[in-house]
Amino acid sequence: MITRVSIALMSLILAGCSSEEKKSISSKELKILKITVGAEPEDIDPHVVTGVPEHHIIAALTEGLVAEDPVDLHPVPGVAEKWEVSEDGKVYTFQIRENAKWSNGDTLTANDFAESFKRILTPALASKYAYMLFVMKGAEDYSTGKLKDFSKVGVKAINDRTLQINLNAPTPYFLSLLNHYTWFPVHIATVKKYNGLTKRGSGWTKPENFVSNGPFTLKSWKLGRKLVVEKSSTYWDSKSTKLDEIHFFSIELETTQENAFRAGQLHNIYNLHIDKVATYKKEHADELRIKPHLASYFYRFNVNKKPCDDVRIRKALTMAIDRESLVKNVTKGEQMASTFFTPPGVAGYTARARFKEDVGEAQKLLAEAGYPNGEGFPSLELLYNTTEGHRIIAEAIQQMWKKNLNINITLQNQEWKVYLDRQREMDYQISRAGWTGDYPDPNTFLDMWTSWSQQNQTGWADPKYDALIRKAAITKDPNARLEVFQEAEEILMDQLPIIPIYIYTRVYALHPAVKNWHANVLDHHPWKHIDLDLSLLKK
Amino acid sequence: MIKFILRRILETVPVLLCVAAMTFFMCRLAPGGPFDDDKQVTAEVREQLNKQFNLDKPLHVQFYQYLINLPNLQSFKYPSRTVGDIISQKFPVSAKLGFLAMCIALGIGIMFGVIASLRPNSYIDYIPSSLAMIGICLPTFVMGPILIYIFSLKLKWLPATGWGGFDGDIFFASDMILPSLTLGLFYAAYISRLTRGGMLDILTQDYIRTAKAKGASAPRVLMKHALRGGLLPVISFMGPAVAGLIAGSFVIETIFNIPGLGQDFVKSAFNRDYTLVLGVVMFYATLIIVLNLIVDILQVTLNPKLKFES
C-alpha cells in the first residue's frame, strides 16, 4: 500500500516536470540573467545593510547622484546630470536631472537626497555604515547626537533640482564615495508610511511596498530562494537597460553554486572552490575569471600583550614568512604576496614602503629581543575563525616560523562571533583578519590604523601616524596627499602592528553569454550595461 | 484514551518552558552578539541598536517578551522578517521534502526489510541487507553529490539545485526528486534493517504458526498478521525520525540549496539571532512532542499487549 502511494507520488512529480519545462522555454525570449551573489540578502534598505550581496542587489535597484562607468568605474552622471566643484574643493553642487523618477512615478528631487542623508545619520536608526557620510560637514556630530539641528549639516536642497553638499575637507574620492549605497536615496514617504525612519525591518522593503529609483525595480523576494528585479520603465535611462530581469539566487555553498552553473541553472559561480581552479584553467578557461580585488589579507598583533609588544619580534615574525610560496602552494588563487598593506594601484597609489622577507635578519632580530634561535620563546597563539581556507594558511605560517625561527605557536580556531568578540575585547595575541576597501582610495585602508578607529583593534597607536592621516584629509593637492599616505604607510610598515600577507583575488566563473561584464578591483558591475547573448545560452 | 492524551499535553507545558529557558539563556551566555560584524561599530551605535531591539532591558523582561510574542518578533539577521514569517515560509518546504523522503524511505525500507526477512541468510536476504548497510554507511553529503553528478551533470535528466522549479511555486517539480531520494535512501536503509529484525522476530511467534495452520494464504499471513507486529520497531523509530525529517535537514538543504528550515537551526545559532534560535527550537520541540504522542497512540493501537496507562 505504502509503496503504491509512493509510486503514485513519484509519477505525480514526474508529471510536474513537463509543465515546468514548457514554462522555461516560453521565457527564453526574455533576457533573464540568473546569478548568485552568495548569501541571502539581510535586507535591501541601503541605510541598514552592510554586506556585499546586498550591495549587488541594491546597485540594481537604486541609483545615487553619480553612477559608475562599466569599465573602470570612474564617476559618470547618475541622478545628477552634472555637478560643479567649488574652488576650494569643499562644495559640490549637483544638478538633478529633470526626468529622474521613482518607480511609483514620483519625481525624484534634491530634497529626497537631503532627507535620505538625514535618515541614515539619525542616531536612533543606528546605521552601522553612517560613518561613510562623515566627510560631510556636521554629519558626524548629527549622527552621534551632538548636533540636533539637521539644517546645520552640510547638505542643502537649494531647489527641487539643485543639491549642495558641503564637505569638511577637499575629498578627492568624494564622487567615488557617492557610489556607496549609504549615499543612495530612499523614498522617504514610503519609509515613513511603514514607520521605518528610525527603525530597521519596518516592512517598506517588502516587494509590494518597495519604491526605488534605479534601472531595475523589485519584483519578488522569496526568502532563501531568490530575489527578482525587473527592468524599470520609470528609470531615466531605461533605454540603456539591456536585461529584462535579474534573478539573484541565494546560494552560499561554493560546490552548490558550481553544480547549478554546470547544470545550466546559473550564469555564474560567485566563488569558485580553490580545488577546482586547476580543472577550470584546463577545461573551462573561457568561463574562469581570476581578478585582483581591493582587499588585503593580514594578521593583527595585539601590541599590548607579550611577546608581540616588542617591535623586533613583530618584525622577525613578519619577515620569516615566505609569501610567494604561500600563495603559490597554499591559497592557489593567484593572490599577490604583499609586503605592504594597501592594494597597489588604488587611485594612483602604490605603497612605497615594503619590508623585506629575510630569514637571517629575522633570526637576528629575534636574538636581539632575547630569544636566540627561538630559545625560551613564550607561548604564542594565533586566533582565526573556523574556515578551511584560514586553517591551511595558519598551518603553513606556523610551519614557516618553526622552520625559520624555531618557535612553536599554537593555532586556535573559533566560531565567527566568538572570534569577533575576542578580537574586539583584545583577547588574543595574533589574529587573522581581512579588509575590503569601501571605496577606491588609500584612505579606506590607512585610516583604520589611527588611534580613534574602531577597526584598529591592535592596541597600536602612533601620534605621528594619526597626524599624517589627519593631514591627508585636508591636503588639497592630490599628489601631495598621496605622498602623505606614503609616509603614513612607511610608519605602519616600520612599526608593524599587522602582518600583511596577500592581496585578495576574486576567483569566479561567468557564462560566456554574459556580456559587458568588466573586471575591476571593487567587483562592481553596473547592471544596466550587462547584456546576455541568448544565442550563446542555448548551446 | 482521552485522559491519556490530556495528561500528556499537560506534561508538555513544563518541558517546553524548560527548553525555552535553556535555549534563551544559553544563547545569551555565548560570546558575541547579533550585531557583531567584521566592521566594528562605535559604542553609541551599539547602544542604539540594543535599544532598537530591546536588548537594553533586563534579561528576565526580555525572556518574558520572547515567550509571549515570539512569532511576531523581528529576526536580528533579517530584520524585515519576523520569526513567524520565516518559519511559516520555510517549514512547508522542509515538510514537503520530509514527506517525500519519508514515502521513499518507508516504501523502499519496508519492502527490502520484508523481502530480506522471508528467507533469512539466503541471497535474497544478503542483497537487500548489504544494500541497506551501504545506505547507512553513505552519509547524505556523499550520496547527494553522487546523485547530482550522475543525474544532473552527466545524464542531464534532473536539475542540480533548487526547489519548486522555475519560479519556486510548482507543486511537484523535477528538482524535488534528487533531494527527496538522497534523504529518503538514508532513512530507507535504517527502516529496512528495523523491519527485517522486527519481522524475523514475529515470524517465529506462535500466532503466526496458528495463522498458517488455520490455512491463511502466505500473503495474508504476511500482510495482515506478521507486518502489524513486525513494524512496531519501525513505528517507534518513526516518531523522532519524522520530526527530524520534516523539520528540515541542514545537509540536504545546503547541498541542493533548498529554502527549508533546516539551515536556520544551524545558521541562526551562528548568527546569534536570538529570536530566530528560540523560534526554531520551540517549533522543533513542539513537533517532537506531538509526533511522539502520535507514535505512542499508534503503538497501543497496533500492539494488543499495551494499554493507555502510562
XYZ file of C-alpha atoms in Angstrom, chain A residues 2-3 6 9-10 12-14 16-17 20 23-24 27 34 40-43 50 123-129 131 144 198-201 205-206 221-226 250-253 256 259-260 262-263 265 415-418 420-421 424 435-436 438 454-455 457, chain B residues 31-42 44-46 48-49 52-53 74 77-81 85-86 89-90 93 99-100 103-104 106-107 110-111 148 153 156 159-161 163 165-170 172-174 177 254-257 259 267 270-272:
128
model
C 2.660 2.420 1.105
C 4.812 1.537 -1.870
C 4.995 6.495 -3.146
C 3.661 10.371 -5.823
C 6.733 9.832 -7.947
C 2.963 12.978 -9.982
C 6.367 14.578 -9.538
C 7.440 13.449 -12.973
C 5.097 18.146 -12.930
C 8.310 18.304 -14.949
C 7.912 23.320 -15.753
C 7.432 27.474 -18.858
C 11.182 27.915 -19.138
C 10.508 32.648 -21.107
C 20.420 34.222 -13.337
C 20.682 35.570 1.337
C 20.450 39.403 1.494
C 19.735 40.507 5.051
C 17.625 43.384 3.818
C 26.483 46.253 5.403
C 21.156 58.276 15.845
C 18.119 56.120 16.623
C 18.399 54.248 13.310
C 21.895 53.182 14.382
C 23.185 52.649 10.883
C 26.454 50.747 11.104
C 27.726 52.417 7.958
C 30.365 56.885 9.039
C 26.401 60.956 17.437
C 14.244 55.243 12.829
C 13.702 51.516 12.685
C 15.109 48.698 10.580
C 12.949 45.998 9.098
C 11.411 46.797 1.726
C 8.769 44.148 1.034
C 11.777 38.274 -2.980
C 11.385 34.749 -1.718
C 13.241 34.017 1.447
C 16.181 31.683 0.964
C 15.360 31.268 -2.699
C 15.851 34.291 -4.867
C 20.968 32.959 -2.625
C 23.412 30.074 -2.736
C 26.159 30.104 -0.161
C 27.950 26.822 -0.721
C 26.317 24.036 -4.896
C 26.642 22.317 -9.592
C 23.931 24.803 -10.526
C 27.324 23.255 -14.627
C 23.722 22.098 -14.846
C 20.718 26.776 -13.870
C 33.465 30.234 15.549
C 32.929 33.597 13.776
C 31.123 35.536 16.518
C 33.445 34.296 19.246
C 34.994 38.744 16.539
C 34.268 39.128 20.226
C 37.166 43.347 19.884
C 39.856 44.160 4.978
C 37.932 45.120 1.873
C 34.876 50.665 0.849
C 37.039 51.146 15.691
C 38.710 48.866 13.155
C 41.868 46.508 17.345
C 30.215 35.177 23.405
C 29.467 37.702 20.674
C 26.135 39.191 19.752
C 23.821 39.613 16.783
C 25.382 42.931 15.760
C 28.993 41.772 15.704
C 30.395 42.088 12.276
C 33.852 42.287 10.755
C 33.338 46.033 10.667
C 33.249 47.198 14.246
C 30.821 49.891 15.287
C 31.119 52.628 17.886
C 26.959 54.753 20.573
C 25.744 52.790 17.568
C 25.845 49.571 19.571
C 21.191 52.424 19.859
C 20.990 49.006 18.247
C 16.040 49.256 18.938
C 15.938 45.509 19.597
C 11.895 40.529 14.292
C 19.789 38.907 10.987
C 16.868 39.517 8.608
C 15.166 42.483 10.253
C 12.429 42.765 7.640
C 11.166 39.286 8.585
C 7.311 34.791 8.731
C 10.471 32.769 8.451
C 7.626 30.325 4.738
C 10.296 27.720 5.257
C 9.272 23.398 2.133
C 7.166 13.865 3.461
C 8.511 12.832 0.066
C 7.422 7.973 1.440
C 10.576 6.814 -0.289
C 9.025 3.654 4.026
C 8.359 2.275 0.567
C 9.750 -1.873 4.328
C 9.894 -3.668 1.002
C 23.865 15.136 -8.650
C 25.774 16.772 -14.601
C 21.325 15.898 -17.524
C 18.180 19.862 -12.042
C 21.148 20.043 -9.693
C 19.720 22.533 -7.218
C 13.106 23.515 -5.101
C 11.154 24.666 -10.327
C 11.489 27.803 -12.362
C 9.653 30.261 -10.154
C 9.601 28.211 -6.999
C 5.855 27.686 -6.938
C 5.428 24.427 -8.797
C 5.729 18.906 -7.836
C 8.827 19.728 -9.832
C 11.655 17.591 -11.101
C 13.419 14.147 -6.891
C 22.656 23.172 1.807
C 23.753 20.758 -0.923
C 20.622 21.261 -3.020
C 20.040 24.866 -1.970
C 14.936 27.119 1.219
C 22.754 29.435 10.995
C 25.911 31.045 14.451
C 24.360 34.446 13.756
C 23.294 34.869 17.394
